[in-house]
CSV table of C-alpha atoms and ligand atoms in Angstrom, one decimal:
chain,number,residue,atom,x,y,z
A,1,MET,CA,123.7,-42.5,-32.0
A,2,SER,CA,123.8,-41.6,-28.4
A,3,LEU,CA,121.3,-43.0,-25.9
A,4,SER,CA,122.8,-41.1,-23.0
A,5,HIS,CA,120.4,-38.2,-22.6
A,6,GLY,CA,118.5,-38.5,-19.4
A,7,ARG,CA,119.7,-38.9,-15.8
A,8,SER,CA,123.2,-40.4,-15.8
A,9,TYR,CA,124.7,-42.8,-13.2
A,10,LEU,CA,128.2,-42.0,-12.0
A,11,ALA,CA,129.3,-45.5,-11.0
A,12,ILE,CA,132.8,-44.6,-10.1
A,13,PRO,CA,134.2,-45.3,-6.6
A,14,GLY,CA,133.9,-41.7,-5.4
A,15,PRO,CA,132.6,-39.2,-5.7
A,16,SER,CA,129.4,-41.1,-5.5
A,17,VAL,CA,125.8,-40.3,-6.4
A,18,ILE,CA,124.6,-37.3,-4.5
A,19,PRO,CA,121.1,-37.7,-3.1
A,20,ASP,CA,118.6,-35.0,-4.1
A,21,ALA,CA,118.0,-34.3,-0.3
A,22,VAL,CA,121.7,-33.5,0.0
A,23,LEU,CA,121.7,-31.2,-3.0
A,24,ARG,CA,118.6,-29.4,-1.8
A,25,ALA,CA,120.1,-28.9,1.7
A,26,MET,CA,123.1,-27.2,0.1
A,27,HIS,CA,121.1,-25.0,-2.2
A,28,ARG,CA,120.8,-22.0,0.2
A,29,ALA,CA,122.3,-18.6,1.1
A,30,SER,CA,125.4,-18.6,3.4
A,31,PRO,CA,124.4,-18.8,7.1
A,32,ASN,CA,125.8,-16.7,9.9
A,33,ILE,CA,129.0,-18.4,11.1
A,34,TYR,CA,129.1,-16.6,14.4
A,35,GLU,CA,126.0,-17.9,16.1
A,36,GLY,CA,122.7,-19.7,15.6
A,37,GLU,CA,121.6,-22.6,13.4
A,38,LEU,CA,125.1,-23.5,12.0
A,39,HIS,CA,126.5,-24.0,15.4
A,40,ASP,CA,123.7,-26.4,16.5
A,41,LEU,CA,123.9,-28.3,13.2
A,42,THR,CA,127.7,-28.8,13.4
A,43,ALA,CA,127.4,-30.1,17.0
A,44,SER,CA,124.7,-32.5,15.8
A,45,LEU,CA,127.1,-34.1,13.3
A,46,ILE,CA,129.5,-35.4,15.9
A,47,PRO,CA,127.3,-38.1,17.5
A,48,ASP,CA,126.2,-39.3,14.1
A,49,LEU,CA,129.8,-39.4,12.8
A,50,GLN,CA,130.6,-41.6,15.9
A,51,MET,CA,127.5,-43.7,15.1
A,52,VAL,CA,128.6,-44.5,11.5
A,53,ALA,CA,132.0,-45.6,12.8
A,54,ARG,CA,130.5,-47.4,15.8
A,55,THR,CA,132.8,-45.6,18.2
A,56,THR,CA,132.9,-43.2,21.2
A,57,ALA,CA,136.2,-41.9,20.0
A,58,ASP,CA,136.8,-38.2,19.2
A,59,VAL,CA,136.4,-37.0,15.7
A,60,ALA,CA,138.1,-34.0,14.0
A,61,ILE,CA,136.7,-32.6,10.7
A,62,TYR,CA,139.0,-31.1,8.1
A,63,ILE,CA,138.3,-29.0,5.0
A,64,GLY,CA,140.0,-31.3,2.5
A,65,ASN,CA,139.7,-34.6,0.7
A,66,GLY,CA,140.9,-38.0,1.9
A,67,HIS,CA,144.5,-37.1,1.3
A,68,ALA,CA,144.1,-34.3,3.9
A,69,ALA,CA,142.8,-36.8,6.4
A,70,TRP,CA,145.8,-39.1,5.7
A,71,GLU,CA,148.1,-36.2,6.5
A,72,ALA,CA,146.1,-35.1,9.5
A,73,ALA,CA,146.2,-38.6,11.0
A,74,LEU,CA,150.0,-39.0,10.5
A,75,VAL,CA,151.1,-35.6,11.9
A,76,ASN,CA,149.1,-36.1,15.1
A,77,ILE,CA,150.8,-39.4,16.0
A,78,CYS,CA,154.3,-39.3,14.4
A,79,ALA,CA,157.3,-37.0,14.2
A,80,PRO,CA,160.0,-37.1,11.5
A,81,GLY,CA,162.1,-40.2,11.8
A,82,ASP,CA,159.4,-42.4,13.3
A,83,LEU,CA,158.7,-45.7,11.6
A,84,VAL,CA,155.3,-46.6,10.2
A,85,LEU,CA,154.4,-50.0,8.8
A,86,VAL,CA,152.1,-49.9,5.8
A,87,CYS,CA,150.1,-53.0,4.9
A,88,ALA,CA,149.5,-52.5,1.2
A,89,THR,CA,146.7,-54.2,-0.8
A,90,GLY,CA,146.6,-51.7,-3.7
A,91,ARG,CA,147.4,-48.2,-4.8
A,92,PHE,CA,145.9,-46.4,-1.9
A,93,GLY,CA,148.0,-48.1,0.7
A,94,HIS,CA,151.1,-47.1,-1.2
A,95,GLY,CA,149.7,-43.6,-1.5
A,96,TRP,CA,149.3,-43.3,2.3
A,97,GLY,CA,152.9,-44.5,2.7
A,98,GLU,CA,154.2,-42.0,0.1
A,99,MET,CA,152.5,-39.2,2.1
A,100,ALA,CA,154.2,-40.5,5.3
A,101,LYS,CA,157.5,-40.4,3.5
A,102,GLY,CA,156.9,-36.8,2.4
A,103,LEU,CA,156.4,-35.9,6.1
A,104,GLY,CA,159.9,-37.3,6.9
A,105,LEU,CA,158.7,-40.6,8.4
A,106,ASP,CA,160.4,-43.9,7.9
A,107,VAL,CA,158.1,-46.1,5.9
A,108,GLU,CA,158.2,-49.8,5.6
A,109,ILE,CA,155.8,-51.6,3.2
A,110,LEU,CA,154.3,-55.0,3.9
A,111,GLU,CA,153.1,-55.9,0.4
A,112,PHE,CA,150.1,-58.2,-0.1
A,113,GLY,CA,149.7,-57.7,-3.8
A,114,GLN,CA,146.6,-56.5,-5.6
A,115,GLN,CA,144.2,-59.5,-5.2
A,116,ALA,CA,144.6,-60.5,-1.6
A,117,PRO,CA,143.8,-59.0,1.8
A,118,VAL,CA,146.3,-58.3,4.6
A,119,ASP,CA,147.6,-61.5,6.0
A,120,ALA,CA,147.5,-61.1,9.8
A,121,ALA,CA,150.0,-63.9,10.3
A,122,ARG,CA,152.6,-62.0,8.3
A,123,LEU,CA,151.8,-58.8,10.1
A,124,GLU,CA,152.2,-60.5,13.5
A,125,ALA,CA,155.6,-62.0,12.4
A,126,ARG,CA,156.8,-58.6,11.4
A,127,LEU,CA,155.7,-57.0,14.7
A,128,ARG,CA,157.4,-59.8,16.7
A,129,ALA,CA,160.6,-59.1,14.9
A,130,ASP,CA,160.5,-55.4,15.9
A,131,THR,CA,162.1,-56.2,19.3
A,132,ASP,CA,163.1,-52.6,20.0
A,133,GLY,CA,159.6,-51.3,19.3
A,134,ARG,CA,160.5,-48.9,16.4
A,135,ILE,CA,157.1,-49.3,14.6
A,136,LYS,CA,154.9,-46.5,15.8
A,137,ALA,CA,151.8,-47.3,13.8
A,138,VAL,CA,150.4,-49.9,11.5
A,139,LEU,CA,148.5,-48.4,8.5
A,140,ALA,CA,146.1,-50.2,6.3
A,141,CYS,CA,143.1,-49.6,4.1
A,142,HIS,CA,139.9,-51.4,5.2
A,143,VAL,CA,139.1,-51.4,1.5
A,144,ASP,CA,141.7,-50.5,-1.1
A,145,THR,CA,139.7,-48.8,-3.8
A,146,SER,CA,142.1,-49.5,-6.6
A,147,THR,CA,141.7,-53.3,-6.2
A,148,GLY,CA,138.4,-53.7,-4.3
A,149,VAL,CA,140.2,-55.8,-1.7
A,150,LYS,CA,138.7,-55.7,1.8
A,151,SER,CA,140.9,-56.7,4.7
A,152,ASP,CA,139.9,-58.1,8.1
A,153,VAL,CA,140.6,-55.3,10.6
A,154,ALA,CA,139.8,-57.3,13.7
A,155,ALA,CA,142.4,-59.8,12.6
A,156,MET,CA,145.0,-57.0,12.4
A,157,ARG,CA,144.2,-55.9,15.9
A,158,ALA,CA,144.5,-59.6,17.0
A,159,ALA,CA,148.0,-59.7,15.4
A,160,LEU,CA,149.0,-56.6,17.4
A,161,THR,CA,147.7,-58.1,20.6
A,162,ALA,CA,149.3,-61.5,20.0
A,163,SER,CA,152.7,-59.9,19.2
A,164,GLY,CA,152.5,-57.8,22.4
A,165,HIS,CA,153.4,-54.8,20.2
A,166,ASP,CA,151.9,-51.4,21.2
A,167,ALA,CA,151.9,-49.7,17.8
A,168,LEU,CA,148.8,-47.8,17.0
A,169,LEU,CA,146.3,-49.3,14.4
A,170,MET,CA,145.3,-46.7,11.8
A,171,ILE,CA,142.7,-47.6,9.2
A,172,ASP,CA,141.6,-45.9,6.0
A,173,CYS,CA,137.9,-46.3,5.7
A,174,ILE,CA,137.5,-43.7,2.9
A,175,ALA,CA,135.9,-46.3,0.5
A,176,SER,CA,134.1,-48.4,3.1
A,177,LEU,CA,132.5,-46.1,5.7
A,178,GLY,CA,128.8,-46.3,5.4
A,179,CYS,CA,129.0,-49.2,2.9
A,180,ASP,CA,130.8,-52.1,4.7
A,181,ASP,CA,130.4,-53.0,8.3
A,182,PHE,CA,133.1,-51.3,10.3
A,183,ARG,CA,133.4,-51.3,14.1
A,184,MET,CA,136.1,-48.9,15.4
A,185,ASP,CA,135.8,-49.7,19.1
A,186,ASP,CA,135.0,-53.5,18.9
A,187,TRP,CA,137.9,-54.0,16.4
A,188,GLY,CA,140.4,-52.0,18.5
A,189,VAL,CA,141.2,-49.3,15.9
A,190,ASP,CA,143.0,-46.3,17.3
A,191,VAL,CA,142.8,-43.9,14.4
A,192,MET,CA,140.4,-44.0,11.4
A,193,VAL,CA,140.2,-41.7,8.4
A,194,ALA,CA,137.3,-41.1,6.0
A,195,ALA,CA,136.0,-38.5,3.6
A,196,CYS,CA,132.5,-37.3,2.8
A,197,GLN,CA,132.2,-38.1,-0.9
A,198,LYS,CA,131.9,-41.9,-0.9
A,199,GLY,CA,129.6,-43.8,1.4
A,200,LEU,CA,128.6,-40.4,3.1
A,201,MET,CA,127.1,-39.2,-0.2
A,202,THR,CA,128.2,-35.5,0.1
A,203,PRO,CA,130.2,-33.5,-2.5
A,204,ALA,CA,134.0,-33.9,-2.0
A,205,GLY,CA,135.5,-31.3,0.3
A,206,ILE,CA,135.5,-32.5,3.9
A,207,SER,CA,137.2,-35.4,5.6
A,208,PHE,CA,137.4,-36.8,9.1
A,209,VAL,CA,139.8,-38.4,11.6
A,210,TRP,CA,138.5,-40.4,14.5
A,211,PHE,CA,141.0,-41.0,17.2
A,212,ASN,CA,140.8,-42.7,20.6
A,213,ALA,CA,142.5,-41.6,23.9
A,214,ARG,CA,145.4,-44.0,23.3
A,215,ALA,CA,146.2,-42.3,20.0
A,216,ASP,CA,145.8,-38.9,21.4
A,217,ALA,CA,148.3,-39.7,24.2
A,218,ARG,CA,150.9,-40.3,21.5
A,219,GLN,CA,150.6,-36.8,20.0
A,220,PRO,CA,154.1,-35.4,19.3
A,221,ALA,CA,155.2,-32.3,21.3
A,222,GLN,CA,154.8,-30.2,18.2
A,223,VAL,CA,151.8,-30.3,15.8
A,224,SER,CA,150.8,-27.5,13.4
A,225,THR,CA,148.0,-25.4,14.7
A,226,TYR,CA,146.0,-26.2,11.5
A,227,TRP,CA,146.4,-30.0,11.6
A,228,ASN,CA,146.1,-30.4,15.4
A,229,TRP,CA,143.1,-32.7,16.0
A,230,ARG,CA,142.5,-31.6,19.6
A,231,PRO,CA,140.9,-28.2,19.2
A,232,ARG,CA,138.9,-29.5,16.2
A,233,ALA,CA,137.5,-32.4,18.3
A,234,ARG,CA,137.0,-30.4,21.5
A,235,PRO,CA,136.6,-26.8,20.4
A,236,ALA,CA,136.3,-24.1,23.0
A,237,GLN,CA,135.0,-21.8,20.3
A,238,PHE,CA,133.1,-22.6,17.2
A,239,TYR,CA,135.8,-21.5,14.7
A,240,GLN,CA,138.2,-24.1,16.2
A,241,TYR,CA,136.1,-27.0,14.6
A,242,PHE,CA,137.6,-26.0,11.3
A,243,CYS,CA,140.5,-23.7,12.3
A,244,GLY,CA,138.8,-20.9,10.5
A,245,THR,CA,135.6,-20.4,8.4
A,246,ALA,CA,133.3,-23.4,8.5
A,247,PRO,CA,132.7,-25.3,5.2
A,248,THR,CA,129.1,-24.1,5.6
A,249,HIS,CA,127.3,-25.8,2.7
A,250,HIS,CA,129.1,-29.1,3.1
A,251,LEU,CA,127.9,-29.2,6.7
A,252,TYR,CA,124.2,-28.8,5.5
A,253,GLY,CA,124.8,-31.5,2.9
A,254,LEU,CA,126.4,-33.9,5.4
A,255,ARG,CA,123.6,-33.3,7.9
A,256,ALA,CA,121.1,-34.4,5.2
A,257,ALA,CA,123.2,-37.4,4.2
A,258,LEU,CA,123.5,-38.6,7.8
A,259,ASP,CA,119.8,-38.2,8.2
A,260,LEU,CA,119.3,-40.5,5.3
A,261,ILE,CA,121.6,-43.1,6.9
A,262,LYS,CA,119.8,-42.8,10.2
A,263,ALA,CA,116.3,-43.0,8.6
A,264,GLU,CA,117.3,-46.2,6.8
A,265,GLY,CA,119.3,-47.6,9.8
A,266,LEU,CA,123.0,-48.4,9.6
A,267,ASP,CA,122.5,-52.2,9.5
A,268,ALA,CA,119.9,-51.8,6.7
A,269,VAL,CA,122.4,-49.6,4.8
A,270,PHE,CA,125.0,-52.4,5.0
A,271,ALA,CA,122.5,-55.1,4.1
A,272,ARG,CA,121.5,-53.1,1.0
A,273,HIS,CA,125.1,-52.8,-0.1
A,274,THR,CA,125.6,-56.5,0.5
A,275,VAL,CA,122.7,-57.6,-1.7
A,276,LEU,CA,123.6,-55.1,-4.5
A,277,ALA,CA,127.2,-56.2,-4.4
A,278,ARG,CA,126.3,-59.9,-4.6
A,279,ALA,CA,124.0,-59.2,-7.6
A,280,LEU,CA,126.9,-57.4,-9.3
A,281,TRP,CA,129.3,-60.3,-8.6
A,282,ALA,CA,126.7,-62.8,-9.8
A,283,ALA,CA,126.5,-61.0,-13.2
A,284,PHE,CA,130.3,-60.8,-13.6
A,285,GLU,CA,130.7,-64.4,-12.7
A,286,ALA,CA,128.2,-65.4,-15.5
A,287,TRP,CA,129.8,-63.1,-18.0
A,288,GLY,CA,133.2,-64.4,-17.1
A,289,ALA,CA,132.3,-68.0,-17.5
A,290,GLN,CA,133.1,-67.5,-21.2
A,291,GLY,CA,135.6,-64.8,-22.4
A,292,PRO,CA,138.2,-62.6,-20.7
A,293,LEU,CA,136.2,-60.8,-18.0
A,294,HIS,CA,137.0,-61.7,-14.5
A,295,LEU,CA,136.6,-60.3,-11.0
A,296,ASN,CA,139.9,-59.1,-9.5
A,297,VAL,CA,139.3,-60.8,-6.1
A,298,SER,CA,138.3,-64.4,-6.4
A,299,ASP,CA,137.1,-64.9,-2.8
A,300,ALA,CA,133.9,-63.0,-2.2
A,301,ALA,CA,134.7,-62.7,1.5
A,302,HIS,CA,137.6,-60.4,0.6
A,303,ARG,CA,135.6,-58.2,-1.7
A,304,SER,CA,134.4,-54.7,-0.9
A,305,HIS,CA,130.6,-54.1,-0.9
A,306,ALA,CA,131.2,-50.6,-2.4
A,307,VAL,CA,133.7,-51.0,-5.3
A,308,THR,CA,134.5,-53.9,-7.5
A,309,SER,CA,137.5,-54.2,-9.7
A,310,LEU,CA,137.3,-56.2,-13.0
A,311,CYS,CA,139.9,-57.3,-15.5
A,312,MET,CA,139.7,-58.0,-19.3
A,313,ALA,CA,142.2,-57.9,-22.1
A,314,GLU,CA,144.3,-54.8,-22.9
A,315,GLY,CA,142.2,-52.0,-24.3
A,316,GLN,CA,138.8,-53.7,-23.7
A,317,ALA,CA,138.0,-52.0,-20.4
A,318,ASP,CA,138.7,-48.6,-21.9
A,319,ALA,CA,136.4,-49.4,-24.8
A,320,LEU,CA,133.7,-50.6,-22.6
A,321,ARG,CA,133.9,-47.6,-20.3
A,322,HIS,CA,133.8,-45.3,-23.3
A,323,TRP,CA,130.8,-46.9,-24.8
A,324,CYS,CA,128.9,-47.0,-21.5
A,325,GLU,CA,129.5,-43.4,-20.7
A,326,HIS,CA,129.0,-41.8,-24.1
A,327,THR,CA,126.3,-44.0,-25.6
A,328,ALA,CA,124.4,-45.0,-22.5
A,329,GLY,CA,125.0,-42.5,-19.6
A,330,LEU,CA,126.8,-44.9,-17.2
A,331,THR,CA,130.2,-43.8,-16.1
A,332,LEU,CA,132.5,-46.6,-14.8
A,333,GLY,CA,135.8,-46.2,-12.9
A,334,ILE,CA,139.2,-46.4,-14.6
A,335,GLY,CA,141.7,-49.2,-13.8
A,336,LEU,CA,143.6,-46.9,-11.4
A,337,GLY,CA,147.0,-48.2,-10.5
A,338,ARG,CA,146.8,-51.4,-12.6
A,339,GLN,CA,148.9,-52.5,-15.5
A,340,PRO,CA,147.9,-52.3,-18.2
A,341,GLU,CA,145.3,-49.8,-17.0
A,342,SER,CA,143.2,-50.2,-20.2
A,343,ALA,CA,142.5,-53.8,-19.2
A,344,TYR,CA,140.9,-52.9,-15.9
A,345,PHE,CA,137.8,-51.0,-14.8
A,346,ARG,CA,135.9,-50.6,-11.6
A,347,VAL,CA,132.3,-50.3,-10.7
A,348,GLY,CA,131.5,-48.0,-7.8
A,349,HIS,CA,128.4,-49.2,-6.0
A,350,MET,CA,128.6,-47.1,-2.9
A,351,GLY,CA,126.1,-44.8,-1.1
A,352,HIS,CA,122.9,-43.7,-2.7
A,353,ILE,CA,122.2,-46.6,-5.0
A,354,ASN,CA,119.3,-49.1,-5.2
A,355,ALA,CA,118.2,-52.2,-7.0
A,356,GLN,CA,116.9,-50.5,-10.1
A,357,MET,CA,120.2,-48.5,-10.5
A,358,MET,CA,122.2,-51.7,-10.1
A,359,MET,CA,120.1,-53.6,-12.6
A,360,GLY,CA,120.3,-50.6,-15.0
A,361,ALA,CA,124.0,-50.5,-14.7
A,362,LEU,CA,124.3,-54.3,-15.3
A,363,GLY,CA,122.0,-54.1,-18.3
A,364,THR,CA,124.1,-51.3,-19.7
A,365,ILE,CA,127.3,-53.3,-19.2
A,366,GLN,CA,125.7,-56.2,-21.0
A,367,ALA,CA,124.9,-54.0,-23.9
A,368,GLY,CA,128.4,-52.5,-23.8
A,369,LEU,CA,130.0,-56.0,-23.9
A,370,MET,CA,127.9,-56.7,-27.0
A,371,ALA,CA,128.6,-53.3,-28.7
A,372,THR,CA,132.4,-53.6,-28.1
A,373,GLY,CA,132.6,-57.2,-29.1
A,374,VAL,CA,133.9,-58.7,-25.8
A,375,ALA,CA,133.1,-62.4,-25.5
A,376,HIS,CA,131.0,-63.2,-22.5
A,377,GLY,CA,128.9,-65.9,-20.9
A,378,PRO,CA,125.1,-65.9,-20.9
A,379,GLY,CA,122.6,-65.4,-18.0
A,380,ALA,CA,124.3,-62.5,-16.2
A,381,LEU,CA,121.2,-60.4,-15.8
A,382,ASP,CA,119.1,-63.4,-14.7
A,383,ALA,CA,121.8,-64.2,-12.1
A,384,ALA,CA,121.8,-60.7,-10.8
A,385,ALA,CA,118.0,-60.5,-10.7
A,386,ALA,CA,117.8,-63.7,-8.8
A,387,VAL,CA,120.1,-62.3,-6.1
A,388,ILE,CA,117.9,-59.2,-5.8
A,389,ALA,CA,114.7,-61.2,-5.9
A,390,ALA,CA,116.0,-63.3,-3.0
A,391,GLY,CA,116.8,-60.1,-1.1
B,1,LIG,C1,139.2,-42.2,-2.4
B,1,LIG,C2,140.2,-42.8,-1.5
B,1,LIG,C3,141.3,-42.1,-1.0
B,1,LIG,C4,141.6,-40.7,-1.5
B,1,LIG,O1,140.6,-39.8,-1.1
B,1,LIG,P1,140.6,-38.4,-1.9
B,1,LIG,O2,139.4,-37.7,-1.3
B,1,LIG,O3,140.6,-38.6,-3.3
B,1,LIG,O4,141.9,-37.6,-1.4
B,1,LIG,C5,142.1,-42.7,-0.1
B,1,LIG,N1,141.9,-43.9,0.3
B,1,LIG,C6,140.9,-44.7,-0.1
B,1,LIG,C7,140.7,-46.1,0.4
B,1,LIG,C8,140.0,-44.1,-1.0
B,1,LIG,O5,138.9,-44.8,-1.5
């Protein structure tokens, strides 16, 4: 029997749940791209994109996914042969490094494993050893979505400062923006990348690069007209925002999503993600007290508030995901980048989610553990409810 008919919950770490207000805003005829409403709407996005990143830095919008923003950020600060240092806490850090390699950059990986954040002391030591200043940029994910590990970005800036190194600090906030507190200016981040389909609740298709004056001053002599962030951030004519036709419907959708964030308040958005994440962790801690289930990151301070990675025995995670999706309408994330992949799964809890969705997801996982015969401890739903009740 399937009990999955009804509204499903896509609890994967992006794309995230799309609010009805965003869908409605996109359900319209194409606007005139040469003048009028679309121009005003696009200009109105910029201060709000700065607000969610807590920055006064410039922002360039790209028609592309997060990978496009990775490439855009790199080509605007590095030329082939330049060295970048990647602080890797999971698959996505390595992915950004592979993209840099493909662009002809020299890439060095500082590996922190799959369960721990960036160790600022190790970063500082590596920077101090770079006596001839070869490292042009330090790259890291605020949250690596494959592991759910969150790193301390302010500590990375402190490592750069303490070492006296002038490399740029470039942070991937694709999984964390609008979910976990992030302060581009206070934390001394030079370049930040994000995409619209995670905490920004808009269908995949546009991405962003925020860059400060320090980063802009490092732009190589030659940058492709398409990827150059300058005309996009400071267009003399409207088409330069996108180097061609605007992603019209995405802009309407993003406008509606940013309005939701503003109406709730950014601090309230973070607080909601925090409580819902704690409820989820409380449930998994109770389940994990007996049986194979455990949270990938043991210290809650280093866990994302938007995506959580879980481990069981080989095959069990795939069976649970399959049951939850096909029998109950809850889609969980795969164990991306983990070995064996079938032992891992992830819960996306980013963006447009509330307490009843979280409790529904946890209740469904409880049923899925029973249905697939995975041993688990008692009291998980009570533990989650207690967190939510305490607010
Ligand atoms: C999702 C994600 C990416 C990749 O984004 P795409 O839109 O799939 O290209 C990169 N980094 C992080 C941290 C992500 O969460």
